Amino acid sequence: MRTPDARDEARRPSAAPDGTARPRPTQADRSARSRTALLESAARGLSRHGYGHLKLEQVAREAGYTRGALYHQFKDKQDLALAVCAWFRETYWHEVARFVEQEPDPVAALLTLARGHAVFCRRDVARVPIALRLEFSGRDHPVGREVERNYDTLLGRVTGLVDAGRAAGAIPSGRPAKALALAYVGALEGTVIALAGQAPDDELFAARAVAGVLGIAPPP
């Protein structure tokens, strides 16, 4: 009888903590895992270097894959950057925006957005939108259009909450809601950038900064 070797062990399902055998990862599982790793690596690269200086070989290497594996998932750099924008939008929804939409009170929702955004921006991929908006400013490019679409989604969410807060009498009337939303996002981004790496002050002062823009009492 042949003695089991390493290949047999590799083929054998690993055991879960309760002793049951874990199912082997499917090809779809492996593909999804590699795609996520490549997207996170590309997001880090875009945050640090921007689109123009992004190197696909470096993206693949830092993700732990070959360049061929990257091209199996994305046809070129533009396709990869567009996928990063979509991934960023989905990640932001999961970690920030869905909690905002669970708040029935518009002022509480706006403060939740500020705090959640500050916490999210502690991640090393969080500068992607700002880096790409600056790089593609004034240019008609598919990546720039996608970044602006994400930005407009955020502005639209803030504008709607401002309108709701004014209708409820919780936010004072004044300049158009769109102008207030632009000021809100500007104050939020500027505060978070200035206090990068200084938790929990980034979260605290992000909420206080937007409260000042909205004309409401600062949160405790």
Short mmCIF file of C-alpha atoms in Angstrom, two decimals:
data_model
loop_
_atom_site.label_atom_id
_atom_site.label_comp_id
_atom_site.label_asym_id
_atom_site.label_seq_id
_atom_site.Cartn_x
_atom_site.Cartn_y
_atom_site.Cartn_z
CA MET A 1 0.00 0.00 0.00
CA ARG A 2 1.32 3.46 -0.98
CA THR A 3 2.18 5.81 1.87
CA PRO A 4 0.11 9.06 1.77
CA ASP A 5 2.18 12.01 0.56
CA ALA A 6 1.77 15.80 0.55
CA ARG A 7 -0.43 15.69 -2.53
CA ASP A 8 -2.89 13.44 -0.73
CA GLU A 9 -2.94 15.85 2.20
CA ALA A 10 -3.57 18.79 -0.15
CA ARG A 11 -6.51 16.96 -1.72
CA ARG A 12 -7.98 16.00 1.65
CA PRO A 13 -10.63 18.49 2.97
CA SER A 14 -9.42 20.32 6.07
CA ALA A 15 -11.30 19.84 9.33
CA ALA A 16 -13.47 22.50 10.90
CA PRO A 17 -13.20 23.20 14.67
CA ASP A 18 -16.06 20.77 15.33
CA GLY A 19 -14.22 17.97 13.51
CA THR A 20 -16.37 17.97 10.39
CA ALA A 21 -14.67 18.22 7.01
CA ARG A 22 -14.68 21.62 5.34
CA PRO A 23 -15.79 21.60 1.70
CA ARG A 24 -13.00 22.23 -0.77
CA PRO A 25 -13.03 25.75 -2.29
CA THR A 26 -14.65 25.79 -5.71
CA GLN A 27 -13.17 27.48 -8.76
CA ALA A 28 -15.68 30.30 -8.24
CA ASP A 29 -14.50 30.69 -4.63
CA ARG A 30 -10.87 30.90 -5.70
CA SER A 31 -11.69 33.34 -8.48
CA ALA A 32 -13.64 35.61 -6.12
CA ARG A 33 -10.81 35.51 -3.57
CA SER A 34 -8.18 36.43 -6.16
CA ARG A 35 -10.39 39.19 -7.58
CA THR A 36 -10.87 40.77 -4.15
CA ALA A 37 -7.14 40.59 -3.39
CA LEU A 38 -6.30 42.22 -6.73
CA LEU A 39 -8.91 44.96 -6.23
CA GLU A 40 -7.59 45.78 -2.75
CA SER A 41 -4.02 45.87 -4.06
CA ALA A 42 -5.05 48.12 -6.95
CA ALA A 43 -6.95 50.42 -4.58
CA ARG A 44 -3.83 50.80 -2.45
CA GLY A 45 -1.79 51.55 -5.58
CA LEU A 46 -4.28 54.13 -6.83
CA SER A 47 -4.35 55.78 -3.39
CA ARG A 48 -0.55 56.08 -3.34
CA HIS A 49 0.37 56.67 -6.98
CA GLY A 50 -2.76 57.60 -8.92
CA TYR A 51 -3.94 56.10 -12.17
CA GLY A 52 -1.14 57.30 -14.43
CA HIS A 53 1.61 55.71 -12.34
CA LEU A 54 -0.21 52.50 -11.45
CA LYS A 55 1.86 49.43 -12.45
CA LEU A 56 -0.12 46.27 -13.07
CA GLU A 57 2.86 44.04 -12.34
CA GLN A 58 3.20 45.63 -8.92
CA VAL A 59 -0.53 45.31 -8.26
CA ALA A 60 -0.41 41.59 -9.03
CA ARG A 61 2.79 41.02 -7.04
CA GLU A 62 1.52 42.80 -3.92
CA ALA A 63 -1.71 40.78 -4.11
CA GLY A 64 0.29 37.56 -4.28
CA TYR A 65 -0.61 36.70 -7.88
CA THR A 66 1.02 36.77 -11.30
CA ARG A 67 0.36 39.36 -13.97
CA GLY A 68 -1.34 36.61 -15.96
CA ALA A 69 -3.79 36.06 -13.12
CA LEU A 70 -4.59 39.77 -13.14
CA TYR A 71 -5.27 39.75 -16.89
CA HIS A 72 -7.49 36.73 -16.40
CA GLN A 73 -9.74 38.96 -14.27
CA PHE A 74 -9.30 42.40 -15.91
CA LYS A 75 -8.56 43.18 -19.54
CA ASP A 76 -6.44 46.30 -18.91
CA LYS A 77 -5.65 49.07 -16.44
CA GLN A 78 -8.81 51.01 -17.22
CA ASP A 79 -10.97 47.93 -16.65
CA LEU A 80 -9.18 47.35 -13.33
CA ALA A 81 -9.64 50.97 -12.20
CA LEU A 82 -13.34 50.91 -13.08
CA ALA A 83 -13.71 47.69 -11.10
CA VAL A 84 -11.96 49.36 -8.14
CA CYS A 85 -14.49 52.22 -8.28
CA ALA A 86 -17.38 49.73 -8.19
CA TRP A 87 -15.71 47.72 -5.41
CA PHE A 88 -15.10 50.92 -3.42
CA ARG A 89 -18.74 51.92 -3.77
CA GLU A 90 -19.92 48.51 -2.56
CA THR A 91 -17.43 48.48 0.33
CA TYR A 92 -18.44 52.00 1.40
CA TRP A 93 -22.08 50.96 1.33
CA HIS A 94 -21.39 47.91 3.49
CA GLU A 95 -19.23 49.74 6.06
CA VAL A 96 -20.80 53.23 6.15
CA ALA A 97 -23.84 54.05 4.03
CA ARG A 98 -26.14 51.24 5.11
CA PHE A 99 -25.88 52.40 8.73
CA VAL A 100 -26.72 55.94 7.63
CA GLU A 101 -29.88 54.74 5.92
CA GLN A 102 -30.94 52.90 9.07
CA GLU A 103 -31.14 56.20 10.98
CA PRO A 104 -34.71 57.55 10.93
CA ASP A 105 -33.62 61.03 12.06
CA PRO A 106 -31.87 63.05 9.29
CA VAL A 107 -29.52 64.90 11.66
CA ALA A 108 -28.50 61.65 13.34
CA ALA A 109 -27.95 60.18 9.88
CA LEU A 110 -25.69 63.07 8.84
CA LEU A 111 -23.62 62.70 12.01
CA THR A 112 -23.46 58.93 11.55
CA LEU A 113 -22.20 59.50 8.01
CA ALA A 114 -19.47 61.83 9.27
CA ARG A 115 -18.30 59.42 11.96
CA GLY A 116 -18.50 56.40 9.69
CA HIS A 117 -16.60 58.19 6.92
CA ALA A 118 -13.82 59.10 9.35
CA VAL A 119 -13.48 55.51 10.51
CA PHE A 120 -13.59 54.21 6.94
CA CYS A 121 -10.82 56.60 5.93
CA ARG A 122 -8.43 54.93 8.37
CA ARG A 123 -8.13 52.21 5.73
CA ASP A 124 -5.19 52.43 3.33
CA VAL A 125 -7.52 52.37 0.32
CA ALA A 126 -9.68 55.32 1.34
CA ARG A 127 -7.85 57.98 -0.68
CA VAL A 128 -8.85 56.41 -4.01
CA PRO A 129 -11.76 58.81 -4.75
CA ILE A 130 -9.82 61.96 -3.85
CA ALA A 131 -6.71 60.88 -5.75
CA LEU A 132 -8.68 60.01 -8.88
CA ARG A 133 -10.91 63.09 -8.74
CA LEU A 134 -7.84 65.31 -8.68
CA GLU A 135 -6.11 63.36 -11.44
CA PHE A 136 -9.08 63.38 -13.81
CA SER A 137 -10.36 66.86 -13.02
CA GLY A 138 -11.32 68.60 -16.26
CA ARG A 139 -10.75 65.45 -18.34
CA ASP A 140 -13.36 63.32 -20.06
CA HIS A 141 -12.28 59.79 -19.17
CA PRO A 142 -14.29 56.66 -18.24
CA VAL A 143 -12.54 56.37 -14.87
CA GLY A 144 -13.06 60.05 -14.11
CA ARG A 145 -16.75 59.77 -15.00
CA GLU A 146 -17.16 56.77 -12.69
CA VAL A 147 -15.43 58.59 -9.83
CA GLU A 148 -17.73 61.58 -10.33
CA ARG A 149 -20.73 59.25 -10.32
CA ASN A 150 -19.69 57.94 -6.91
CA TYR A 151 -19.13 61.49 -5.67
CA ASP A 152 -22.54 62.59 -6.97
CA THR A 153 -24.14 59.66 -5.13
CA LEU A 154 -22.64 60.90 -1.86
CA LEU A 155 -23.71 64.49 -2.56
CA GLY A 156 -27.21 63.32 -3.42
CA ARG A 157 -27.46 61.38 -0.17
CA VAL A 158 -26.33 64.40 1.88
CA THR A 159 -28.62 66.79 -0.04
CA GLY A 160 -31.63 64.57 0.63
CA LEU A 161 -30.82 64.42 4.34
CA VAL A 162 -30.42 68.19 4.51
CA ASP A 163 -33.82 68.67 2.87
CA ALA A 164 -35.36 66.18 5.31
CA GLY A 165 -33.69 67.88 8.29
CA ARG A 166 -35.00 71.27 7.21
CA ALA A 167 -38.48 69.91 6.69
CA ALA A 168 -38.38 68.57 10.25
CA GLY A 169 -37.13 71.90 11.60
CA ALA A 170 -33.87 70.33 12.83
CA ILE A 171 -31.58 72.12 10.35
CA PRO A 172 -31.95 75.90 9.90
CA SER A 173 -32.96 77.24 6.50
CA GLY A 174 -30.49 79.21 4.42
CA ARG A 175 -28.42 78.50 1.37
CA PRO A 176 -29.61 75.85 -1.13
CA ALA A 177 -29.36 72.28 0.12
CA LYS A 178 -26.93 71.38 -2.68
CA ALA A 179 -24.53 74.14 -1.58
CA LEU A 180 -24.78 72.95 2.01
CA ALA A 181 -24.10 69.38 0.89
CA LEU A 182 -20.97 70.50 -0.97
CA ALA A 183 -19.76 72.35 2.13
CA TYR A 184 -20.56 69.31 4.29
CA VAL A 185 -18.51 66.96 2.10
CA GLY A 186 -15.66 69.47 1.84
CA ALA A 187 -15.50 69.97 5.60
CA LEU A 188 -15.69 66.23 6.19
CA GLU A 189 -12.95 65.32 3.73
CA GLY A 190 -10.68 68.15 4.84
CA THR A 191 -10.99 67.28 8.52
CA VAL A 192 -10.38 63.59 7.96
CA ILE A 193 -7.32 64.25 5.79
CA ALA A 194 -5.87 66.72 8.31
CA LEU A 195 -6.36 64.26 11.18
CA ALA A 196 -5.29 61.14 9.32
CA GLY A 197 -3.92 58.56 11.74
CA GLN A 198 -5.21 60.40 14.81
CA ALA A 199 -8.02 58.22 16.11
CA PRO A 200 -10.40 58.92 17.81
CA ASP A 201 -9.95 62.64 17.13
CA ASP A 202 -10.62 62.11 13.42
CA GLU A 203 -14.09 60.76 14.20
CA LEU A 204 -14.84 63.33 16.90
CA PHE A 205 -13.86 66.41 14.89
CA ALA A 206 -15.42 65.11 11.67
CA ALA A 207 -18.79 65.11 13.44
CA ARG A 208 -18.14 68.54 14.94
CA ALA A 209 -17.01 69.99 11.59
CA VAL A 210 -20.16 68.94 9.75
CA ALA A 211 -22.32 70.10 12.66
CA GLY A 212 -20.84 73.56 12.20
CA VAL A 213 -21.59 73.52 8.48
CA LEU A 214 -25.16 72.39 9.13
CA GLY A 215 -25.69 75.08 11.77
CA ILE A 216 -26.62 72.64 14.50
CA ALA A 217 -25.29 72.08 18.01
CA PRO A 218 -22.05 70.06 18.02
CA PRO A 219 -22.42 66.49 19.23
CA PRO A 220 -21.05 65.72 22.69
#
